[in-house]
PDB file of C-alpha atoms in Angstrom:
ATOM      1  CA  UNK X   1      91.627  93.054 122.739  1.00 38.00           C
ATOM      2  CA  UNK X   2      93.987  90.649 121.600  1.00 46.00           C
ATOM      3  CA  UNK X   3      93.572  87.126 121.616  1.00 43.00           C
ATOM      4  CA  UNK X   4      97.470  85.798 122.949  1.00 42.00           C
ATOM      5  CA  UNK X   5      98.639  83.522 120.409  1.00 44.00           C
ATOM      6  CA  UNK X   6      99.812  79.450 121.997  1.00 42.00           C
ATOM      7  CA  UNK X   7     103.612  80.372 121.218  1.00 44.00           C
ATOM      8  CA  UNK X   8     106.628  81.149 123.391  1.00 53.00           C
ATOM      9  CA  UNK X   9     106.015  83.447 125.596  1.00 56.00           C
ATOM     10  CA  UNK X  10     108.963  86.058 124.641  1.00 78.00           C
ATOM     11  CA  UNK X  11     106.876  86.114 121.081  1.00 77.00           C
ATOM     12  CA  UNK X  12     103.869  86.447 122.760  1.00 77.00           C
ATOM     13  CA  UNK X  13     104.965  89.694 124.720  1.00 88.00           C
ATOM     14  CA  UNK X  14     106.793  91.047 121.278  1.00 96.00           C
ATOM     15  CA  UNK X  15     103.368  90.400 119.744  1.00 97.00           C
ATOM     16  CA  UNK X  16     101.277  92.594 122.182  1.00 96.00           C
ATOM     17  CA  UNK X  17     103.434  95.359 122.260  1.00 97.00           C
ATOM     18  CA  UNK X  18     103.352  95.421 118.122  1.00 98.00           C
ATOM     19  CA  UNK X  19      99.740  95.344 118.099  1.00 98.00           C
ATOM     20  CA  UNK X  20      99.550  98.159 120.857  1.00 98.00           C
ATOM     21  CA  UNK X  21     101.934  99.674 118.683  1.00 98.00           C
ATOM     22  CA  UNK X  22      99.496  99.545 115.992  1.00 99.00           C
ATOM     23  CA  UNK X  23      96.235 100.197 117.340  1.00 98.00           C
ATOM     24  CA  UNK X  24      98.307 103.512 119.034  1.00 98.00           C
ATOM     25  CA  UNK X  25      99.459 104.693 115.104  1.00 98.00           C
ATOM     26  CA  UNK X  26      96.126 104.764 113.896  1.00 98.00           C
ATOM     27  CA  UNK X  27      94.300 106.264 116.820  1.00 98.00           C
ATOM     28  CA  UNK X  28      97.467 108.903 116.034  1.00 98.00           C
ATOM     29  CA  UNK X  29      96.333 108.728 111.920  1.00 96.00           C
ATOM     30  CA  UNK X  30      92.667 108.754 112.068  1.00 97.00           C
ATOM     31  CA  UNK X  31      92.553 112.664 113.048  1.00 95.00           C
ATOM     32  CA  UNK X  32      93.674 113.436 109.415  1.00 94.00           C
ATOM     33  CA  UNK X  33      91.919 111.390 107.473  1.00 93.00           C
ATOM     34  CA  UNK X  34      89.822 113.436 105.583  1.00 86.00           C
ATOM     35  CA  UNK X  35      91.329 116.713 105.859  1.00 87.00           C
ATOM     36  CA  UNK X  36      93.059 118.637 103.297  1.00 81.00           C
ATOM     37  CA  UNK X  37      97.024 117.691 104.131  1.00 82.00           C
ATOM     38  CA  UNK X  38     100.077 119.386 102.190  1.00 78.00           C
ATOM     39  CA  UNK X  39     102.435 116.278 101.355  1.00 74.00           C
ATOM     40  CA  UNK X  40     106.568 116.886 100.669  1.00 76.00           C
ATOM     41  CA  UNK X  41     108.316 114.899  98.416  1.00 68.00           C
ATOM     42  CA  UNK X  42     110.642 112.099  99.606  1.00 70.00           C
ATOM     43  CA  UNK X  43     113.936 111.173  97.613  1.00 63.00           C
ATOM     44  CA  UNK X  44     111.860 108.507  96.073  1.00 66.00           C
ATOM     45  CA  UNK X  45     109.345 110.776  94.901  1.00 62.00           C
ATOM     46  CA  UNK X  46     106.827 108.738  97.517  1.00 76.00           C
ATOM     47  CA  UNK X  47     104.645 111.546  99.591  1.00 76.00           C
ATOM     48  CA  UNK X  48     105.507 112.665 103.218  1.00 84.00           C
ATOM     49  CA  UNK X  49     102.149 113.828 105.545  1.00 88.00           C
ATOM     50  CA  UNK X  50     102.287 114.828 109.120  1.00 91.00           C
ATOM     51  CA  UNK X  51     100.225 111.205 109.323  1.00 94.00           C
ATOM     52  CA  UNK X  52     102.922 109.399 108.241  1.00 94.00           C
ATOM     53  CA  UNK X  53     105.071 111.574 111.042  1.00 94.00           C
ATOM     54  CA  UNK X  54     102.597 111.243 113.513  1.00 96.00           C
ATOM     55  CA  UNK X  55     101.872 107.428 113.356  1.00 98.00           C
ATOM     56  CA  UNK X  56     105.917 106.806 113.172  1.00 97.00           C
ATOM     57  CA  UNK X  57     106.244 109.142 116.704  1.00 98.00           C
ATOM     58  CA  UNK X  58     103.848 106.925 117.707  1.00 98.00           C
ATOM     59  CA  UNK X  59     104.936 103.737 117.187  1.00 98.00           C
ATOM     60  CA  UNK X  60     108.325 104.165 118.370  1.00 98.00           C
ATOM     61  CA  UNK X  61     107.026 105.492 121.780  1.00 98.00           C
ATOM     62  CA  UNK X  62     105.426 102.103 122.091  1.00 98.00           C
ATOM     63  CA  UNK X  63     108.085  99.702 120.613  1.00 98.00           C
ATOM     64  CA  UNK X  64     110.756 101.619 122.064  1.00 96.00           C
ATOM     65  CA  UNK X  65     110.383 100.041 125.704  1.00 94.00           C
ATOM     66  CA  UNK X  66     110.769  96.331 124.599  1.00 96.00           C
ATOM     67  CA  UNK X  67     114.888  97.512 123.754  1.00 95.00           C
ATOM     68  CA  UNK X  68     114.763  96.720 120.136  1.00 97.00           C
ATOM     69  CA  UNK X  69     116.231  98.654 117.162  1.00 97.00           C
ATOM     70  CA  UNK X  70     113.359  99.998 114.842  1.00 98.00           C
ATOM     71  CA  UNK X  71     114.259 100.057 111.576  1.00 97.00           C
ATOM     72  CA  UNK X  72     111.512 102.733 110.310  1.00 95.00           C
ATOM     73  CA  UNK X  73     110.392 103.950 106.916  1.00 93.00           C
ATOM     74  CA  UNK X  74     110.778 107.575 108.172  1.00 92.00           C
ATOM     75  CA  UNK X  75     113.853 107.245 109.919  1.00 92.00           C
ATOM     76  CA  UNK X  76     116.518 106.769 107.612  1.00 89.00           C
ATOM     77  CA  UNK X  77     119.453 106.296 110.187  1.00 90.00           C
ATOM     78  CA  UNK X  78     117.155 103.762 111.777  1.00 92.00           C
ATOM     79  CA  UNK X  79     118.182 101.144 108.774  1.00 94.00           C
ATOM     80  CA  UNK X  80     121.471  99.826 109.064  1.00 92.00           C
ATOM     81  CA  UNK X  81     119.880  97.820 111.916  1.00 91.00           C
ATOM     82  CA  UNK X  82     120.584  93.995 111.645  1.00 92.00           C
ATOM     83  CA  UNK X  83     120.514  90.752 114.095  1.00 93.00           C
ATOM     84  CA  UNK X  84     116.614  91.126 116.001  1.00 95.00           C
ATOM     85  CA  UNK X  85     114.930  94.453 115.393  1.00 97.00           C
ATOM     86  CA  UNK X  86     111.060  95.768 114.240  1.00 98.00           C
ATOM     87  CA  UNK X  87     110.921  96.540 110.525  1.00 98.00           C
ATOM     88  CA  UNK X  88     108.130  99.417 110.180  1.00 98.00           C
ATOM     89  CA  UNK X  89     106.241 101.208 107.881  1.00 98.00           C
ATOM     90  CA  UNK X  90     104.181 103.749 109.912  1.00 97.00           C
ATOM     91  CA  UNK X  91     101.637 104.854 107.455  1.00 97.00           C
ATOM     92  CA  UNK X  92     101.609 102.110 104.025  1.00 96.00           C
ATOM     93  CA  UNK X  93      99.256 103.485 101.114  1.00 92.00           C
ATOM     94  CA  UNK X  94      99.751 106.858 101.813  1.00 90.00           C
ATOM     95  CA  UNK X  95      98.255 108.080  98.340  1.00 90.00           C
ATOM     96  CA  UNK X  96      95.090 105.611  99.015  1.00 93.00           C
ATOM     97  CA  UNK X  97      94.825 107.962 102.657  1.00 92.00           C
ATOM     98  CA  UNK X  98      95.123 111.034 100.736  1.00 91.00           C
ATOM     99  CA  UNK X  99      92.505 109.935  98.143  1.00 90.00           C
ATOM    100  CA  UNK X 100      90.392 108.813 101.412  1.00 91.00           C
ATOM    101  CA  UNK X 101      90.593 105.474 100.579  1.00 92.00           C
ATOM    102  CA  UNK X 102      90.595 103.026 103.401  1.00 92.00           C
ATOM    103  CA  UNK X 103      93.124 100.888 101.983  1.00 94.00           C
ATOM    104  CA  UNK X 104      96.511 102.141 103.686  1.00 97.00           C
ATOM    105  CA  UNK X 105      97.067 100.343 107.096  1.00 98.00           C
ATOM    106  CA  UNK X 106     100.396 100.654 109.368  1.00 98.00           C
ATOM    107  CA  UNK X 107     102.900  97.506 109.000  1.00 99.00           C
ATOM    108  CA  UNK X 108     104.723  96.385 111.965  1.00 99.00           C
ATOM    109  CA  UNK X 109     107.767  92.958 111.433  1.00 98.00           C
ATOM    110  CA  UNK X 110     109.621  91.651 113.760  1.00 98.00           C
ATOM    111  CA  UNK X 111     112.986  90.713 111.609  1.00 98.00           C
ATOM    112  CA  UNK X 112     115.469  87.827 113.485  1.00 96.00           C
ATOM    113  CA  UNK X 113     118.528  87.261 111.230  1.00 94.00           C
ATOM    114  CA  UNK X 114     116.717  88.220 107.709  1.00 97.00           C
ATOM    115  CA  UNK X 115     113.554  86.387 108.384  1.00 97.00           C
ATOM    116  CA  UNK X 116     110.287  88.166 108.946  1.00 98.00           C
ATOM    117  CA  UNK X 117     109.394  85.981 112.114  1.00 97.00           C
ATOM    118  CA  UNK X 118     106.337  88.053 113.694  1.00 98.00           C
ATOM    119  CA  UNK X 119     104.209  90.631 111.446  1.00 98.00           C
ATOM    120  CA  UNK X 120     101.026  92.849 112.583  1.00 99.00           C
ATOM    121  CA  UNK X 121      98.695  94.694 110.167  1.00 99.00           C
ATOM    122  CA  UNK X 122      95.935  96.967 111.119  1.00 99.00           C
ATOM    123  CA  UNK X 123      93.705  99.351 108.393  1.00 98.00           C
ATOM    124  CA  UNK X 124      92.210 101.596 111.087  1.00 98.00           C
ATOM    125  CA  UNK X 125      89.674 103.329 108.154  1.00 97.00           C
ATOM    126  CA  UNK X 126      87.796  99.663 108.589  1.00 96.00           C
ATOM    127  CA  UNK X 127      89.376  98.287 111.915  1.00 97.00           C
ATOM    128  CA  UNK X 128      90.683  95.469 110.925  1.00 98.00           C
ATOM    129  CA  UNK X 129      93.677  93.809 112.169  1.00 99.00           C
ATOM    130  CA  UNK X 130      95.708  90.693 110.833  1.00 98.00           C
ATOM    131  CA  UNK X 131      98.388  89.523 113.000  1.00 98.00           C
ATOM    132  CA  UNK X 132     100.769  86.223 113.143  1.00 97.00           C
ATOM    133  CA  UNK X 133     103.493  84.551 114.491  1.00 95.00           C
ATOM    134  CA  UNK X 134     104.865  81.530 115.329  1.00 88.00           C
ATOM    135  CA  UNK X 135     102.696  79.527 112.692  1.00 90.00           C
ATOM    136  CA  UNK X 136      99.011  81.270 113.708  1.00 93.00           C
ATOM    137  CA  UNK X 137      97.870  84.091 112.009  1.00 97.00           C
ATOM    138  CA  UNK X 138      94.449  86.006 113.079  1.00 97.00           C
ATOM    139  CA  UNK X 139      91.890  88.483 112.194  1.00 98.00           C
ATOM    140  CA  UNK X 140      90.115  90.907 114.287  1.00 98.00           C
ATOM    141  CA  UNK X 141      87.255  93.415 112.916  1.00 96.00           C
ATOM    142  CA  UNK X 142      84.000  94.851 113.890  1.00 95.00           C
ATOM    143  CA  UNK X 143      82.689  90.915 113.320  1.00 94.00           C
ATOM    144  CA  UNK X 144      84.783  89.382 115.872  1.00 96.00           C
ATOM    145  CA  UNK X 145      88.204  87.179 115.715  1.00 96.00           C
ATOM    146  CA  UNK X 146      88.918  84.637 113.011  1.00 95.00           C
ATOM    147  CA  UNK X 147      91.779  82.333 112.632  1.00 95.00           C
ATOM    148  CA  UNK X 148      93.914  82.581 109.373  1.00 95.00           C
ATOM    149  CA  UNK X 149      93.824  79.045 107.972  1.00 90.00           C
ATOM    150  CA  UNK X 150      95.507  77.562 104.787  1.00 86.00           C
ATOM    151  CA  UNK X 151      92.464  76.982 102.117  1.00 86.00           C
ATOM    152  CA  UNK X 152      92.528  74.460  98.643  1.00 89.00           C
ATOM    153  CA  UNK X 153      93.168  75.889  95.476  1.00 91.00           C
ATOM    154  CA  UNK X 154      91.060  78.252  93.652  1.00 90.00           C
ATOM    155  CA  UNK X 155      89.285  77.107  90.485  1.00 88.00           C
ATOM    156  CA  UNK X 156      90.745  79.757  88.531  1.00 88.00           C
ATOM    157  CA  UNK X 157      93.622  82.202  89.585  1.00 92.00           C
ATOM    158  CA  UNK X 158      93.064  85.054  91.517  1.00 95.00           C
ATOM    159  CA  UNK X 159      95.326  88.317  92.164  1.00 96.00           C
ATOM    160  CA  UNK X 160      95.930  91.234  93.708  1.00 95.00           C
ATOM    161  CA  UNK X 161      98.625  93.844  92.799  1.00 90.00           C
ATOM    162  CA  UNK X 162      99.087  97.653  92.897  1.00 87.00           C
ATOM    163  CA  UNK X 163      97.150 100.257  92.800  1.00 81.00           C
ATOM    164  CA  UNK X 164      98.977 102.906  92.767  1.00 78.00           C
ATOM    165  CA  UNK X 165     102.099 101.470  90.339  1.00 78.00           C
ATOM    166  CA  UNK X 166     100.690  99.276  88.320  1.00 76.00           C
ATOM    167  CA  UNK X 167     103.128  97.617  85.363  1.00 85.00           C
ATOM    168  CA  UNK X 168     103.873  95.847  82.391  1.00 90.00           C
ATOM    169  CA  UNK X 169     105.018  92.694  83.789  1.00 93.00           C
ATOM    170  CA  UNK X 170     101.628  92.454  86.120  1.00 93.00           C
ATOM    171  CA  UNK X 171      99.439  92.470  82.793  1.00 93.00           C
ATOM    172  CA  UNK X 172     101.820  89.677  81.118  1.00 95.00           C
ATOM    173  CA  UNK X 173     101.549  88.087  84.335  1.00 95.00           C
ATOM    174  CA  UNK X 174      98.037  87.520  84.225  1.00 94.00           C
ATOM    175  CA  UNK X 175      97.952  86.561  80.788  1.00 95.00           C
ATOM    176  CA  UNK X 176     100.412  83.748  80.855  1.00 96.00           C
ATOM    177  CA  UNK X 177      98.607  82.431  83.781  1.00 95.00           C
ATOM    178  CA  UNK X 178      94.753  82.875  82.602  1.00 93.00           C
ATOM    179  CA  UNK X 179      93.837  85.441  85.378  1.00 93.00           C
ATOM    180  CA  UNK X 180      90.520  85.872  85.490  1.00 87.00           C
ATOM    181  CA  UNK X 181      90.180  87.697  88.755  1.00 91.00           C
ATOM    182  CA  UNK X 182      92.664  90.922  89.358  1.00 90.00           C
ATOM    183  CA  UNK X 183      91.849  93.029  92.014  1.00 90.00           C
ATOM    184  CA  UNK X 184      94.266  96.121  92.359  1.00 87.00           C
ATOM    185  CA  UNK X 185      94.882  97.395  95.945  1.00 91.00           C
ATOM    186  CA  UNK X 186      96.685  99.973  97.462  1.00 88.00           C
ATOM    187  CA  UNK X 187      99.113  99.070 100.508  1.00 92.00           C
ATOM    188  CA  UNK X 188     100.193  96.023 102.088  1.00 96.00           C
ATOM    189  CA  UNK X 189      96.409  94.840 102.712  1.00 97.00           C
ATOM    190  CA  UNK X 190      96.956  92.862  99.644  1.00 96.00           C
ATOM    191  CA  UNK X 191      98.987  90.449 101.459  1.00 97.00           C
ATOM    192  CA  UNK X 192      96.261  90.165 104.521  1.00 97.00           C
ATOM    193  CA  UNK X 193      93.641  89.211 101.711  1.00 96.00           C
ATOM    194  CA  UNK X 194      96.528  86.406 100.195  1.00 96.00           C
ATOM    195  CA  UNK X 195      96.472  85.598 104.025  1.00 97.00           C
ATOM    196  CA  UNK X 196      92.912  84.975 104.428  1.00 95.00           C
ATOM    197  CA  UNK X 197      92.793  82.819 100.671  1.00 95.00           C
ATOM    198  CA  UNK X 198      90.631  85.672  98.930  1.00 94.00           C
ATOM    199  CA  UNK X 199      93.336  86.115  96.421  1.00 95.00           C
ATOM    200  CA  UNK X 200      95.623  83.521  95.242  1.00 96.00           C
ATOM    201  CA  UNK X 201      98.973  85.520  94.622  1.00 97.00           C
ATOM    202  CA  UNK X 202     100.405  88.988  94.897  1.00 97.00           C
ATOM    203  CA  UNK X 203     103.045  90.063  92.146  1.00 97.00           C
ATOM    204  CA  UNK X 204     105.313  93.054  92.470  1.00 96.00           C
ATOM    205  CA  UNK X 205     106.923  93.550  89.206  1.00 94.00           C
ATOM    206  CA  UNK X 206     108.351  97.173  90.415  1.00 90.00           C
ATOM    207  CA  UNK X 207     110.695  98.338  92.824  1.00 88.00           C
ATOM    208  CA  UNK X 208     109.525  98.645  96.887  1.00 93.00           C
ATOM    209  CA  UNK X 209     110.947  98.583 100.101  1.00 96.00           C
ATOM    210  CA  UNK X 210     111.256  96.420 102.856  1.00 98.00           C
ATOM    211  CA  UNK X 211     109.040  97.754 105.236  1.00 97.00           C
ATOM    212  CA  UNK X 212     106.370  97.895 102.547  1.00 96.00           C
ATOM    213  CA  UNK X 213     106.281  93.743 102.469  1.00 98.00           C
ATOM    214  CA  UNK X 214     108.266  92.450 105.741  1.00 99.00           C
ATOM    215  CA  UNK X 215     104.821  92.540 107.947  1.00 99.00           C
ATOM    216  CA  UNK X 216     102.701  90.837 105.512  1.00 98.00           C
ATOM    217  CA  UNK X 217     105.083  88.557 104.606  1.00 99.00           C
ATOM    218  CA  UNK X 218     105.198  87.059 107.890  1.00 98.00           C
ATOM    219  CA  UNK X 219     101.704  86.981 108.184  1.00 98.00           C
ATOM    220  CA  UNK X 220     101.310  84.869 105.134  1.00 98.00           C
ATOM    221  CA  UNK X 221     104.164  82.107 106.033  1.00 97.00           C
ATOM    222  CA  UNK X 222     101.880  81.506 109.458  1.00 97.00           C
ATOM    223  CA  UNK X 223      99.622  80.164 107.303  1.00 96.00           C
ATOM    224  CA  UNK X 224     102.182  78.135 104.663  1.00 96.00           C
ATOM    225  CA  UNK X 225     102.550  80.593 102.109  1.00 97.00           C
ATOM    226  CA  UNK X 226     105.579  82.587 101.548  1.00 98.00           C
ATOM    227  CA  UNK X 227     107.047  85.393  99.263  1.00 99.00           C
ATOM    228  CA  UNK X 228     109.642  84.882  96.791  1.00 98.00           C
ATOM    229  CA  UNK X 229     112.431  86.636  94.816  1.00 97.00           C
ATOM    230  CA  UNK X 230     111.832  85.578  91.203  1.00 96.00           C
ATOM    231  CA  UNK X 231     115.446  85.862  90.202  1.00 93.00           C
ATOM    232  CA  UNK X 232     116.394  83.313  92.524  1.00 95.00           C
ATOM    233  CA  UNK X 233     113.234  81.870  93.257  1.00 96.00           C
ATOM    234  CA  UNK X 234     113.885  82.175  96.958  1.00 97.00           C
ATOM    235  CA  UNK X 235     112.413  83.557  99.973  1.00 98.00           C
ATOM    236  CA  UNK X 236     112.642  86.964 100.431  1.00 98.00           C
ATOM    237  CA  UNK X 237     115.314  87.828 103.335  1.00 98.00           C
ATOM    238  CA  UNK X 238     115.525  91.282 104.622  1.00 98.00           C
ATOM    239  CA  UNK X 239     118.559  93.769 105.711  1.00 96.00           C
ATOM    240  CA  UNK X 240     119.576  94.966 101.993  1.00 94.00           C
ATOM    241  CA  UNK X 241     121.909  98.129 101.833  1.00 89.00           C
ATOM    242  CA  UNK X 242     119.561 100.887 101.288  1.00 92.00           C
ATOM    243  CA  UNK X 243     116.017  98.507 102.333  1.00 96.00           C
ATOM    244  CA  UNK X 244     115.336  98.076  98.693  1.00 96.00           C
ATOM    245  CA  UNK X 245     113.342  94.875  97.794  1.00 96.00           C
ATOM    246  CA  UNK X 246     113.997  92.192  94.257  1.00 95.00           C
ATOM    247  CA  UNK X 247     110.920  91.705  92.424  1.00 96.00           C
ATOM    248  CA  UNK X 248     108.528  89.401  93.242  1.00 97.00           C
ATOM    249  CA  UNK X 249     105.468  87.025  93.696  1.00 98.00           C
ATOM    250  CA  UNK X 250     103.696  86.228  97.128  1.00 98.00           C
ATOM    251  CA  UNK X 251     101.435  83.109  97.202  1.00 98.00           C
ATOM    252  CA  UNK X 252      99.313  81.348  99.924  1.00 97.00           C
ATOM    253  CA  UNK X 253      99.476  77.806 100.498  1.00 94.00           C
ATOM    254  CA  UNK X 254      99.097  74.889  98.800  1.00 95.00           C
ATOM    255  CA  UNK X 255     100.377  77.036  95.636  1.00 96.00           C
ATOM    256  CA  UNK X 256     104.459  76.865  94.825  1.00 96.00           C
ATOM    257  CA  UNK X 257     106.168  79.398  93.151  1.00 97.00           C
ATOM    258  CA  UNK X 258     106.799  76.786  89.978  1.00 96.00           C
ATOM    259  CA  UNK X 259     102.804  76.615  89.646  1.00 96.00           C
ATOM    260  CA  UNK X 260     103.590  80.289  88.067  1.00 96.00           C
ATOM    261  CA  UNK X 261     104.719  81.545  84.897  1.00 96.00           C
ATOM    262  CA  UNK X 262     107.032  84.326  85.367  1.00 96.00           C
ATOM    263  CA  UNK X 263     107.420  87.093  82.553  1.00 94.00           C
ATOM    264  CA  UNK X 264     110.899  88.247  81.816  1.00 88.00           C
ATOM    265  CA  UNK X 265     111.835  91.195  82.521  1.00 79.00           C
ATOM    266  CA  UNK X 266     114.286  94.585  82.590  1.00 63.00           C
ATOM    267  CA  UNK X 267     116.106  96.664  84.416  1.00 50.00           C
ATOM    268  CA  UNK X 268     113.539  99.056  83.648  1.00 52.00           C
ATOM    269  CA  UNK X 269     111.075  97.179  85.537  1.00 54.00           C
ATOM    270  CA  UNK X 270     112.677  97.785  88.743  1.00 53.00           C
TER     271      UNK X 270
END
């Protein structure tokens, strides 16, 4: 059940339909998981599953009576949507669901003029469920409901970063900044841990999308962290021609995005 976050109450209704929207998807995922599925390619080489098909059927049954746009991974006419619309990624970490990890999780953003301004997470292999808007972020699991709070700084640096694509830049990364701690993850889930304060920063030194980060992302700046472009050093905005994402470094509060050392990098890095 969710607990109704003290915000306006237009955000407040936005929020329950995105985690109904949620919840739905991986009620609508869980019947593969574990079964022998036959992925197709996509243009970017990323794998297609009747989960991911399923879960984005799903959630745009739910979202679609609140009269938004939805702006969805597997809908590619869906994303020349701009102004206020949902930002989706039906089924993130789809490798980690084929491998039968439980680290994939459906990503749900509400978008308003660029900024990721509402953002829902839920990893139905574990039930848990991060959600945030409006400057509170929560947690709900088999152990109950826990508020998101901003926590001091770590005495040494810790990080999470892909799985799946891991890359140069990430290993310079953590030697210019004396990482002792690196955990890699699959999906958006590492941003709910940066959310929480179990890791310190996220890097993404290789291309991704907008629906990959967009959900997380607003979880994180509800509790004073943010995610930034490292050739600008600003936050990311989204609505780019074709979805496609800078590189770049999330961090939880009180950390800055000077209190890192960036590597340089290539255009092969994106």
């Amino acid at each position: 059940m969710l607990h109704v976050l003290d915000c306006s109450c237009v955000v407040n209704d936005l929020l329950s339909y995105a985690v109904e929207a949620a919840r739905c998807a991986g009620e609508a995922i869980m019947p593969f998981y574990g079964i022998q599925l036959e992925p197709t390619k996509k243009g970017d080489g990323s794998p297609l599953t009747a989960a991911d098909q399923a879960s984005h059927a799903s959630i745009v049954q739910t979202l679609r009576s609140t009269g938004l746009p939805i702006v969805s991974e597997e809908d590619q006419n869906s994303w020349t949507a701009s102004g206020r619309y949902w930002l989706v990624d039906p089924l993130d970490g789809t490798k980690e669901f084929l491998s039968q990890s439980d680290e994939f999780c459906i990503c749900i953003a509400l978008i308003e003029e660029g900024l990721p301004v509402l953002g829902v997470l839920f990893a139905p292999a574990c039930n848990e469920l991060y959600y945030g808007a409006n400057g509170v972020a929560r947690k709900e699991s088999n152990t109950g409901t826990h508020d998101l709070v901003s926590r001091e700084r770590s005495t040494s640096l810790r990080i999470a970063s892909s799985k799946s694509h891991p890359c140069r830049a990430v290993s310079e990364f953590t030697d210019l900044n004396s990482i002792t701690q690196y955990s890699p993850m699959g999906s958006a889930l590492k941003y709910a841990r940066l959310a929480e304060g179990t890791v310190d920063a996220v890097p993404r030194f290789v291309g991704s999308s907008e629906w990959d980060v967009a959900a997380g992302h607003a979880i994180v700046r509800m509790v004073g962290g943010d995610v930034i472009a490292v050739s600008s050093g600003q936050p990311l905005t989204y609505g780019r021609s074709g979805r496609r994402l800078p590189l770049h470094i999330g961090f939880r509060w009180p950390y800055q995005f000077d209190d890192f050392i960036i590597p340089s990098m290539t255009e092969e890095d994106q």
